[in-house]
Short mmCIF file of C-alpha atoms and ligand atoms in Angstrom, two decimals:
data_model
loop_
_atom_site.label_atom_id
_atom_site.label_comp_id
_atom_site.label_asym_id
_atom_site.label_seq_id
_atom_site.Cartn_x
_atom_site.Cartn_y
_atom_site.Cartn_z
CA MET A 1 -5.36 -27.35 -7.09
CA ARG A 2 -7.32 -24.32 -8.31
CA GLU A 3 -5.96 -22.71 -11.48
CA PHE A 4 -7.49 -19.44 -10.27
CA TRP A 5 -10.14 -18.19 -7.82
CA ILE A 6 -11.83 -15.00 -8.96
CA LYS A 7 -15.33 -13.52 -9.06
CA ASP A 8 -16.13 -14.06 -12.75
CA PRO A 9 -13.84 -14.79 -15.75
CA SER A 10 -16.38 -13.14 -18.07
CA TYR A 11 -15.32 -9.71 -16.73
CA ALA A 12 -12.01 -10.07 -18.61
CA SER A 13 -12.72 -7.76 -21.56
CA GLU A 14 -13.75 -4.92 -19.20
CA GLY A 15 -10.56 -5.49 -17.22
CA ARG A 16 -8.45 -5.50 -20.38
CA LYS A 17 -9.75 -2.02 -21.25
CA LYS A 18 -8.73 -0.76 -17.80
CA LEU A 19 -5.28 -2.30 -18.17
CA ASP A 20 -4.92 -0.61 -21.58
CA TRP A 21 -5.68 2.76 -19.97
CA ALA A 22 -3.22 2.18 -17.13
CA GLU A 23 -0.49 1.04 -19.55
CA GLY A 24 -0.87 4.39 -21.32
CA GLN A 25 -0.24 6.21 -18.01
CA MET A 26 2.61 4.05 -16.68
CA LYS A 27 5.30 5.03 -19.14
CA VAL A 28 8.34 4.19 -17.01
CA LEU A 29 7.08 0.70 -16.22
CA MET A 30 6.29 0.15 -19.90
CA LYS A 31 9.88 1.10 -20.80
CA ILE A 32 11.10 -1.44 -18.27
CA ARG A 33 8.70 -3.95 -19.78
CA GLU A 34 10.24 -3.45 -23.23
CA ARG A 35 13.68 -4.28 -21.85
CA PHE A 36 12.34 -7.23 -19.86
CA GLN A 37 10.71 -8.61 -23.05
CA LYS A 38 14.13 -8.71 -24.74
CA ASP A 39 16.40 -9.71 -21.85
CA LYS A 40 14.13 -12.00 -19.79
CA PRO A 41 15.94 -11.16 -16.51
CA LEU A 42 13.34 -13.02 -14.45
CA LYS A 43 13.60 -16.35 -16.30
CA ASN A 44 12.90 -19.33 -14.01
CA GLN A 45 11.64 -17.10 -11.19
CA ARG A 46 8.40 -17.91 -9.40
CA ILE A 47 6.92 -14.83 -7.76
CA SER A 48 4.23 -14.94 -5.08
CA ALA A 49 2.74 -11.45 -5.00
CA CYS A 50 0.33 -10.18 -2.34
CA LEU A 51 -0.72 -6.75 -3.66
CA HIS A 52 -3.96 -4.82 -4.07
CA ILE A 53 -5.35 -6.24 -7.32
CA THR A 54 -5.85 -3.06 -9.32
CA LYS A 55 -5.22 -2.10 -12.92
CA GLU A 56 -1.81 -0.70 -11.87
CA THR A 57 -0.86 -3.99 -10.22
CA GLY A 58 -2.00 -5.66 -13.43
CA VAL A 59 0.53 -3.61 -15.42
CA LEU A 60 3.28 -4.60 -12.97
CA VAL A 61 2.38 -8.29 -13.05
CA LYS A 62 2.27 -8.33 -16.86
CA THR A 63 5.76 -6.75 -16.85
CA LEU A 64 7.05 -9.48 -14.54
CA LEU A 65 5.56 -12.12 -16.88
CA GLU A 66 7.27 -10.49 -19.86
CA GLY A 67 10.51 -10.67 -17.87
CA GLY A 68 10.14 -14.45 -17.81
CA ALA A 69 8.64 -14.95 -14.32
CA GLN A 70 5.68 -17.06 -13.34
CA VAL A 71 3.38 -15.04 -11.05
CA ASN A 72 0.81 -16.18 -8.49
CA LEU A 73 -1.17 -13.18 -7.25
CA CYS A 74 -3.38 -12.70 -4.19
CA PRO A 75 -4.82 -9.47 -2.73
CA SER A 76 -3.33 -7.61 0.23
CA ASN A 77 -6.77 -6.56 1.46
CA PRO A 78 -10.12 -8.40 1.43
CA LEU A 79 -11.99 -5.44 -0.11
CA SER A 80 -9.56 -3.88 -2.59
CA THR A 81 -9.72 -6.26 -5.56
CA GLN A 82 -10.94 -4.90 -8.90
CA ASP A 83 -12.67 -8.06 -10.11
CA GLU A 84 -12.54 -7.15 -13.80
CA VAL A 85 -8.76 -6.71 -13.60
CA ALA A 86 -8.41 -10.07 -11.85
CA ALA A 87 -10.36 -11.69 -14.73
CA ALA A 88 -8.21 -10.00 -17.40
CA LEU A 89 -5.02 -11.17 -15.68
CA VAL A 90 -6.23 -14.77 -15.52
CA LYS A 91 -6.80 -14.59 -19.27
CA GLU A 92 -3.17 -13.47 -19.67
CA GLY A 93 -1.81 -16.49 -17.78
CA VAL A 94 -1.51 -15.17 -14.23
CA LYS A 95 -2.75 -17.40 -11.45
CA VAL A 96 -4.97 -14.99 -9.55
CA TYR A 97 -6.55 -15.93 -6.24
CA GLY A 98 -8.85 -13.26 -4.84
CA PHE A 99 -12.02 -11.26 -5.30
CA ARG A 100 -13.65 -8.27 -3.64
CA GLY A 101 -15.38 -9.21 -0.40
CA LEU A 102 -13.21 -12.06 0.89
CA THR A 103 -13.88 -13.44 4.37
CA SER A 104 -10.87 -13.68 6.67
CA LYS A 105 -10.66 -17.43 5.96
CA GLU A 106 -10.79 -16.90 2.20
CA TYR A 107 -8.19 -14.11 2.45
CA TYR A 108 -5.64 -16.45 4.04
CA GLU A 109 -6.59 -19.30 1.70
CA CYS A 110 -5.72 -16.95 -1.18
CA ILE A 111 -2.31 -16.40 0.40
CA GLY A 112 -1.96 -20.18 0.58
CA TYR A 113 -2.75 -20.54 -3.14
CA ALA A 114 -0.31 -17.77 -4.02
CA LEU A 115 2.43 -19.69 -2.17
CA LEU A 116 1.59 -23.06 -3.67
CA HIS A 117 4.09 -22.88 -6.58
CA GLY A 118 6.99 -22.52 -4.13
CA PRO A 119 8.16 -18.95 -4.74
CA THR A 120 11.73 -17.87 -5.34
CA ILE A 121 10.64 -14.28 -4.69
CA THR A 122 7.87 -12.70 -2.60
CA MET A 123 6.25 -9.30 -3.18
CA ASP A 124 4.16 -7.99 -0.35
CA ASP A 125 2.08 -4.94 0.58
CA GLY A 126 1.63 -4.96 4.36
CA ALA A 127 3.62 -8.18 5.05
CA ASP A 128 0.70 -10.58 5.47
CA LEU A 129 2.19 -13.08 3.02
CA VAL A 130 5.69 -12.89 4.48
CA SER A 131 4.49 -13.08 8.08
CA THR A 132 2.32 -16.11 7.24
CA LEU A 133 5.28 -17.80 5.55
CA HIS A 134 7.45 -17.16 8.61
CA LYS A 135 4.74 -18.44 10.97
CA LEU A 136 4.64 -21.66 8.91
CA ALA A 137 8.42 -21.96 9.01
CA TYR A 138 8.57 -21.47 12.79
CA ASP A 139 5.43 -23.54 13.42
CA ILE A 140 3.69 -20.61 15.11
CA ARG A 141 0.02 -21.41 15.46
CA GLY A 142 -3.03 -19.30 14.70
CA VAL A 143 -6.26 -19.41 12.72
CA ASP A 144 -4.60 -17.55 9.82
CA VAL A 145 -1.92 -20.25 9.64
CA ASP A 146 -4.54 -22.99 9.85
CA TYR A 147 -6.36 -21.50 6.85
CA VAL A 148 -3.12 -21.39 4.84
CA LYS A 149 -2.21 -24.94 5.92
CA GLY A 150 -5.63 -26.05 4.72
CA VAL A 151 -4.46 -25.11 1.22
CA LEU A 152 -0.77 -26.05 1.42
CA GLY A 153 -1.07 -29.25 3.42
CA GLY A 154 2.35 -30.30 4.77
CA ALA A 155 4.25 -28.36 2.10
CA GLY A 156 4.34 -25.09 4.06
CA GLU A 157 7.46 -25.44 6.18
CA ASP A 158 9.73 -26.11 3.19
CA ILE A 159 8.60 -23.22 1.01
CA ILE A 160 10.70 -20.57 2.76
CA LYS A 161 13.93 -22.43 1.93
CA GLY A 162 13.42 -21.76 -1.77
CA VAL A 163 12.92 -17.98 -1.40
CA VAL A 164 15.96 -15.88 -2.35
CA GLY A 165 14.45 -12.46 -1.62
CA GLY A 166 11.43 -10.26 -1.42
CA THR A 167 10.09 -6.72 -1.66
CA GLU A 168 7.74 -4.75 0.59
CA GLU A 169 5.53 -1.94 -0.65
CA THR A 170 4.19 -0.08 2.39
CA THR A 171 5.18 1.54 5.70
CA THR A 172 3.22 -0.89 7.88
CA GLY A 173 4.83 -3.86 6.09
CA VAL A 174 8.32 -2.43 6.62
CA VAL A 175 7.56 -1.83 10.33
CA ARG A 176 6.46 -5.48 10.69
CA LEU A 177 9.50 -6.80 8.80
CA ARG A 178 11.92 -4.72 10.91
CA ALA A 179 10.29 -6.23 14.02
CA LEU A 180 10.87 -9.71 12.55
CA GLU A 181 14.49 -8.82 11.73
CA LYS A 182 15.06 -7.40 15.23
CA LYS A 183 13.98 -10.72 16.73
CA GLY A 184 16.58 -12.45 14.51
CA MET A 185 13.83 -14.36 12.71
CA LEU A 186 13.86 -12.89 9.19
CA ARG A 187 14.74 -15.75 6.86
CA TYR A 188 15.63 -13.95 3.62
CA PRO A 189 16.55 -10.44 2.41
CA ILE A 190 13.68 -8.06 1.73
CA ILE A 191 13.97 -4.72 -0.03
CA ALA A 192 11.90 -1.95 1.57
CA VAL A 193 10.52 -0.38 -1.61
CA ASN A 194 8.43 1.91 0.61
CA ASP A 195 11.57 3.62 1.88
CA ALA A 196 12.85 4.68 -1.55
CA LYS A 197 12.61 8.43 -2.08
CA SER A 198 10.89 7.98 -5.42
CA LYS A 199 8.21 6.00 -3.55
CA ASN A 200 7.60 7.75 -0.29
CA LEU A 201 7.89 11.33 -1.56
CA PHE A 202 5.21 10.73 -4.17
CA ASP A 203 3.09 7.61 -3.65
CA ASN A 204 2.49 8.13 0.08
CA PRO A 205 1.65 11.87 0.18
CA VAL A 206 0.62 12.70 -3.38
CA GLY A 207 -1.05 9.39 -4.26
CA THR A 208 -2.86 8.90 -0.96
CA GLY A 209 -3.53 12.64 -0.64
CA GLN A 210 -5.63 12.54 -3.77
CA SER A 211 -7.04 9.02 -3.69
CA ALA A 212 -8.15 9.08 -0.03
CA LEU A 213 -10.21 12.21 -0.67
CA ASP A 214 -11.48 10.61 -3.90
CA GLY A 215 -12.66 7.62 -1.82
CA ILE A 216 -14.45 9.85 0.68
CA MET A 217 -16.12 11.80 -2.12
CA ARG A 218 -17.21 8.69 -4.03
CA ALA A 219 -18.68 7.20 -0.84
CA THR A 220 -20.48 10.33 0.36
CA ASN A 221 -20.37 13.09 -2.31
CA VAL A 222 -19.74 15.39 0.66
CA LEU A 223 -18.54 18.99 0.17
CA PHE A 224 -15.09 19.55 1.68
CA ALA A 225 -15.18 23.34 1.43
CA GLY A 226 -15.97 24.85 4.82
CA LYS A 227 -15.76 21.53 6.67
CA ASP A 228 -13.63 20.78 9.71
CA VAL A 229 -11.40 17.90 8.61
CA VAL A 230 -9.32 16.16 11.28
CA VAL A 231 -6.27 14.28 9.99
CA VAL A 232 -4.79 11.90 12.54
CA GLY A 233 -1.10 11.26 11.83
CA PHE A 234 1.03 13.81 9.96
CA GLY A 235 3.58 11.44 8.45
CA GLN A 236 4.08 10.85 4.74
CA VAL A 237 0.46 9.92 4.11
CA GLY A 238 -1.29 12.22 6.59
CA SER A 239 0.64 15.32 5.46
CA GLY A 240 -0.49 14.69 1.86
CA ILE A 241 -4.11 14.24 2.91
CA ALA A 242 -4.02 17.40 5.05
CA GLU A 243 -2.63 19.46 2.14
CA ARG A 244 -5.23 18.17 -0.31
CA ALA A 245 -8.13 18.70 2.11
CA ARG A 246 -6.95 22.28 2.66
CA GLY A 247 -6.75 22.69 -1.12
CA LEU A 248 -10.45 21.82 -1.31
CA GLY A 249 -11.30 24.57 1.16
CA ALA A 250 -11.53 22.57 4.38
CA ARG A 251 -10.30 23.84 7.77
CA VAL A 252 -7.80 21.15 8.69
CA THR A 253 -6.79 20.08 12.18
CA VAL A 254 -3.82 17.75 12.60
CA VAL A 255 -3.49 15.32 15.49
CA GLU A 256 0.00 13.91 16.23
CA VAL A 257 1.99 12.18 18.96
CA ASP A 258 5.43 13.10 17.58
CA PRO A 259 6.48 16.66 18.61
CA ILE A 260 8.53 17.19 15.44
CA LYS A 261 5.70 16.17 13.12
CA ALA A 262 3.29 18.27 15.19
CA LEU A 263 5.60 21.29 14.93
CA LYS A 264 5.93 20.75 11.19
CA ALA A 265 2.13 20.78 10.89
CA VAL A 266 2.02 24.06 12.89
CA MET A 267 4.68 25.64 10.63
CA TYR A 268 2.79 24.48 7.54
CA GLY A 269 -0.18 26.46 8.82
CA PHE A 270 -2.41 23.71 10.17
CA ASN A 271 -4.34 23.82 13.39
CA VAL A 272 -2.84 21.21 15.75
CA SER A 273 -4.84 19.76 18.60
CA THR A 274 -5.55 16.61 20.58
CA LEU A 275 -8.05 14.12 19.26
CA SER A 276 -10.05 14.50 22.40
CA ARG A 277 -10.65 18.21 21.57
CA ALA A 278 -10.95 17.79 17.81
CA ALA A 279 -13.54 15.01 18.31
CA GLU A 280 -15.98 17.70 19.49
CA TYR A 281 -15.97 19.78 16.31
CA GLY A 282 -14.69 17.60 13.43
CA ASP A 283 -16.95 16.88 10.46
CA ILE A 284 -14.64 14.36 8.75
CA PHE A 285 -11.95 12.29 10.49
CA ILE A 286 -9.19 10.60 8.49
CA THR A 287 -6.63 8.31 10.13
CA ALA A 288 -3.15 7.73 8.65
CA THR A 289 -1.02 6.51 11.56
CA GLY A 290 -0.26 2.81 10.99
CA ASN A 291 -1.34 2.43 14.64
CA ILE A 292 -4.14 0.72 16.55
CA ASN A 293 -7.32 2.08 18.22
CA VAL A 294 -6.44 5.66 17.42
CA ILE A 295 -10.08 6.78 17.22
CA ARG A 296 -11.99 4.95 19.93
CA GLY A 297 -14.94 5.00 22.32
CA GLU A 298 -13.96 8.14 24.25
CA HIS A 299 -13.83 10.02 20.92
CA PHE A 300 -17.05 8.59 19.42
CA GLU A 301 -18.84 9.76 22.57
CA LYS A 302 -17.91 13.38 21.84
CA MET A 303 -18.55 13.46 18.09
CA LYS A 304 -21.17 15.63 16.40
CA ASP A 305 -24.24 14.20 14.71
CA GLY A 306 -23.24 13.28 11.14
CA ALA A 307 -19.49 12.82 11.71
CA ILE A 308 -17.76 10.85 8.95
CA LEU A 309 -14.89 8.44 9.67
CA ALA A 310 -12.38 7.20 7.11
CA ASN A 311 -9.07 5.37 7.39
CA ALA A 312 -6.12 5.62 4.99
CA GLY A 313 -3.70 3.46 7.02
CA HIS A 314 -2.90 -0.09 5.89
CA MET A 315 -4.84 -2.05 8.52
CA ASP A 316 -8.47 -1.70 9.57
CA VAL A 317 -7.51 -1.23 13.22
CA GLU A 318 -7.02 2.55 13.37
CA ILE A 319 -10.71 3.23 14.02
CA SER A 320 -11.99 0.93 16.75
CA LYS A 321 -14.89 -0.82 15.00
CA ARG A 322 -15.47 -2.94 18.09
CA GLU A 323 -16.10 0.10 20.32
CA LEU A 324 -18.18 1.81 17.62
CA GLU A 325 -20.43 -1.26 17.46
CA MET A 326 -20.63 -1.46 21.25
CA LEU A 327 -21.71 2.18 21.56
CA ALA A 328 -24.26 2.07 18.74
CA LYS A 329 -27.85 1.00 19.15
CA GLU A 330 -28.31 0.46 15.44
CA LYS A 331 -26.10 -0.25 12.41
CA VAL A 332 -27.41 0.42 8.90
CA GLU A 333 -25.67 -0.22 5.57
CA VAL A 334 -26.37 3.05 3.77
CA SER A 335 -24.49 1.83 0.69
CA LYS A 336 -21.73 -0.67 -0.08
CA LEU A 337 -19.23 2.03 0.85
CA MET A 338 -20.83 3.57 3.95
CA THR A 339 -22.28 2.28 7.24
CA LEU A 340 -24.35 4.35 9.65
CA PHE A 341 -23.90 3.78 13.39
CA ARG A 342 -26.78 5.32 15.37
CA MET A 343 -25.68 6.10 18.92
CA THR A 344 -28.01 5.57 21.88
CA ASP A 345 -28.59 9.37 22.10
CA GLY A 346 -29.62 9.48 18.42
CA ARG A 347 -26.35 10.90 16.96
CA ARG A 348 -25.31 9.41 13.62
CA ILE A 349 -21.71 8.43 12.87
CA TYR A 350 -20.80 7.22 9.38
CA LEU A 351 -17.94 4.77 8.77
CA LEU A 352 -16.57 4.50 5.23
CA GLY A 353 -15.27 1.33 3.59
CA ASP A 354 -15.60 -0.73 6.77
CA GLY A 355 -12.63 1.19 8.22
CA ARG A 356 -10.30 -0.27 5.57
CA LEU A 357 -8.08 1.80 3.24
CA VAL A 358 -10.63 4.28 1.99
CA ASN A 359 -8.76 5.03 -1.24
CA LEU A 360 -8.75 1.40 -2.37
CA VAL A 361 -12.12 0.30 -1.04
CA CYS A 362 -14.21 3.37 -1.92
CA ALA A 363 -12.18 4.47 -4.97
CA GLU A 364 -9.57 2.89 -7.25
CA GLY A 365 -6.39 3.51 -5.24
CA HIS A 366 -3.65 5.85 -6.39
CA PRO A 367 -3.67 7.16 -9.93
CA SER A 368 -1.67 5.10 -12.42
CA GLU A 369 0.93 7.87 -12.96
CA VAL A 370 2.06 7.72 -9.33
CA MET A 371 1.97 3.92 -9.17
CA ASP A 372 4.26 4.07 -12.22
CA LEU A 373 7.03 5.13 -9.82
CA SER A 374 6.32 2.61 -7.05
CA PHE A 375 5.85 -0.32 -9.39
CA SER A 376 8.88 0.53 -11.56
CA LEU A 377 10.87 0.36 -8.33
CA GLN A 378 9.27 -3.01 -7.59
CA ALA A 379 10.18 -4.41 -11.02
CA LEU A 380 13.78 -3.16 -10.83
CA CYS A 381 14.20 -4.40 -7.25
CA VAL A 382 13.06 -7.89 -8.24
CA GLU A 383 15.60 -7.84 -11.08
CA PHE A 384 18.25 -6.64 -8.59
CA ILE A 385 17.46 -9.54 -6.24
CA VAL A 386 17.80 -12.07 -9.05
CA LYS A 387 21.14 -10.61 -10.18
CA ASN A 388 22.59 -10.34 -6.67
CA LYS A 389 21.00 -13.23 -4.85
CA GLU A 390 24.31 -14.78 -3.76
CA LYS A 391 25.52 -11.51 -2.19
CA LEU A 392 22.46 -10.21 -0.32
CA GLU A 393 22.34 -10.24 3.45
CA ARG A 394 19.37 -11.53 5.37
CA ARG A 395 17.94 -8.17 6.43
CA VAL A 396 15.46 -5.45 5.50
CA MET A 397 17.41 -3.59 2.84
CA GLU A 398 17.25 -0.14 1.28
CA VAL A 399 16.45 0.24 -2.39
CA PRO A 400 19.84 0.75 -4.12
CA GLU A 401 20.30 4.49 -4.73
CA GLU A 402 20.99 4.01 -8.43
CA ILE A 403 17.59 2.33 -8.88
CA ASP A 404 15.84 5.09 -6.92
CA LYS A 405 17.47 7.82 -9.02
CA GLU A 406 17.01 5.93 -12.29
CA VAL A 407 13.25 5.69 -11.73
CA ALA A 408 13.01 9.43 -11.03
CA ARG A 409 15.16 10.18 -14.09
CA LEU A 410 13.03 7.98 -16.35
CA LYS A 411 9.85 9.59 -15.00
CA LEU A 412 11.18 13.06 -15.84
CA ASP A 413 12.09 11.79 -19.34
CA THR A 414 8.55 10.55 -19.92
CA MET A 415 7.30 13.98 -18.83
CA ASN A 416 9.70 15.70 -21.28
CA ILE A 417 11.36 17.53 -18.41
CA THR A 418 15.10 18.17 -18.58
CA ILE A 419 17.10 19.13 -15.51
CA ASP A 420 20.51 20.76 -15.08
CA GLU A 421 23.77 18.94 -14.43
CA LEU A 422 26.61 19.91 -12.11
CA THR A 423 29.63 21.42 -13.87
CA GLU A 424 33.01 19.74 -13.26
CA GLU A 425 33.98 22.77 -11.12
CA GLN A 426 30.83 22.39 -9.00
CA LYS A 427 31.42 18.66 -8.53
CA ARG A 428 34.96 19.39 -7.33
CA TYR A 429 33.77 22.24 -5.05
CA LEU A 430 31.34 19.89 -3.31
CA THR A 431 34.18 17.55 -2.37
CA GLU A 432 36.54 20.26 -1.01
CA TRP A 433 37.12 21.13 2.63
CA GLN A 434 39.84 23.82 2.36
CA VAL A 435 37.93 26.52 0.48
CA GLY A 436 36.25 28.89 2.98
CA THR A 437 34.81 32.39 3.24
P1 LIG B 501 4.55 7.55 8.87
O1 LIG B 501 5.28 6.75 9.88
O2 LIG B 501 5.28 8.47 7.95
O3 LIG B 501 3.42 8.42 9.59
C1 LIG B 501 2.60 7.96 10.63
C2 LIG B 501 2.41 9.14 11.58
O4 LIG B 501 1.39 8.79 12.52
C3 LIG B 501 3.67 9.44 12.39
O5 LIG B 501 4.01 10.81 12.24
C4 LIG B 501 3.29 9.11 13.83
O6 LIG B 501 3.88 9.95 14.77
C5 LIG B 501 1.78 9.29 13.79
N1 LIG B 501 1.05 8.54 14.83
C6 LIG B 501 1.27 7.29 15.28
N2 LIG B 501 0.37 6.97 16.23
C7 LIG B 501 -0.43 8.05 16.39
C8 LIG B 501 -1.52 8.34 17.24
N3 LIG B 501 -1.99 7.46 18.12
N4 LIG B 501 -2.11 9.57 17.12
C9 LIG B 501 -1.64 10.50 16.26
N5 LIG B 501 -0.60 10.27 15.42
C10 LIG B 501 0.00 9.06 15.49
O7 LIG B 501 3.71 6.48 8.01
P2 LIG B 501 3.03 6.72 6.59
O8 LIG B 501 3.98 6.35 5.51
O9 LIG B 501 2.37 8.03 6.58
O10 LIG B 501 1.93 5.54 6.60
C11 LIG B 501 0.82 5.58 7.45
C12 LIG B 501 -0.08 4.38 7.15
O11 LIG B 501 -0.57 4.51 5.82
C13 LIG B 501 0.65 3.04 7.18
O12 LIG B 501 -0.23 2.06 7.65
C14 LIG B 501 0.97 2.79 5.72
O13 LIG B 501 1.23 1.44 5.45
C15 LIG B 501 -0.28 3.32 5.10
N6 LIG B 501 -0.24 3.66 3.66
C16 LIG B 501 -1.42 3.60 3.01
C17 LIG B 501 -1.48 3.94 1.68
C18 LIG B 501 -2.79 3.85 0.97
O14 LIG B 501 -2.78 3.64 -0.24
N7 LIG B 501 -3.90 4.00 1.66
C19 LIG B 501 -0.33 4.37 0.99
C20 LIG B 501 0.87 4.47 1.70
C21 LIG B 501 0.91 4.10 3.05
N1 LIG B 502 -1.82 1.19 -3.31
C1 LIG B 502 -2.37 2.40 -3.41
N2 LIG B 502 -2.91 2.61 -4.62
C2 LIG B 502 -2.69 1.47 -5.33
C3 LIG B 502 -3.02 1.08 -6.65
N3 LIG B 502 -3.65 1.88 -7.50
N4 LIG B 502 -2.65 -0.17 -7.03
C4 LIG B 502 -2.00 -0.99 -6.17
N5 LIG B 502 -1.66 -0.67 -4.93
C5 LIG B 502 -2.00 0.56 -4.49
#
């Protein structure tokens, strides 16, 4: 049994400095940590967490430890791990399994190691850990399962019986879990942290809006002003990216399949078009759909020389890498963050971060202040599961409203912002039906 599996334990002091910085920015989570230190609400809990291993995740994991939990941590993407943070966490007693640049086999082995202590709670970002656990329980075969079995041996099938609940961080994970629930196969309750207002109104648009552009800039140093930026998907994430790109002086075109989202983009002043048309003039393409093969061969064929492609969605399937490779006569690694595909007619197309989440692979993910909200929700939801484990139903659940509001309230407090309260008369008025014009 490996105690940990990281790039290099000697990076720990560098990682500690990054954690110190993030702790200074994540004031709500630090308040929760103070309470957890006293009350130990997570005593005897074993948490298997599959999250991007960043300094913000480090602050969350340390908070869970202070609450009395034992945490095994693996990454939710092969390229998003901040190796110095992983080293610092190992030094603090977390079993961390993961480093930047995992192969697919290593990625699933890390999930196996994270499960090895027999979790009582799972925390996931994208549902790879939970789906693997369910495949083991239902004896569904696949190479991913084989890799995990290689680590767990015969222990796999029994692990799920010990899990009392879980949390899910992102839209794609929630979509996958709802599909599992719909088939009647979900084996324990999971709270959709993604669907809380204090998550998806801030983390998805504001966090990704800034960090996705940060990733593109770090990878290319390209000027946004005056560029034609094409944002594919105008949901929570895409709308934030479109706003930020416009703020930098880009002309932004939105591509959608949902008429309401498309109309919203029109009313917000964006140009709305089909991808087939936008492919002809776009300088930078950013996907945020949670869908597959959104930018594909027929679009690459129309693109201008020098087009840049980036993905902000959870999986690396939004830009068809297979078709890009098929159409290219040459592939050159320009840098660790950018690959050039030279088409047979000489045009150059640049793919950032191997088509994986550009904000986490080419930059450092969302700023700590915004992760403060998402990860405070995570910590409070885990506490809620422990307190209510006997009562919870086996379904994908909403974050309790009081937790959602409490996190927003605490955030305002840390920002020294006071808001108004309803008067007794106003409260009454809002419950009346007789009073009219
Ligand atoms: P969402 O459901 O709010 O938005 C997705 C939008 O894409 C929808 O409006 C949908 O109509 C549109 N869409 C779907 N298929 C399309 C297609 N073929 N062409 C054009 N538009 C299409 O989801 P979201 O919360 O915005 O999340 C999007 C993705 O981003 C998910 O994979 C999510 O997990 C991920 N995410 C990433 C980060 C990050 O840090 N990079 C943060 C949050 C969410
Ligand atoms: N998802 C997006 N940004 C993140 C961050 N900074 N840490 C963990 N998960 C993230």
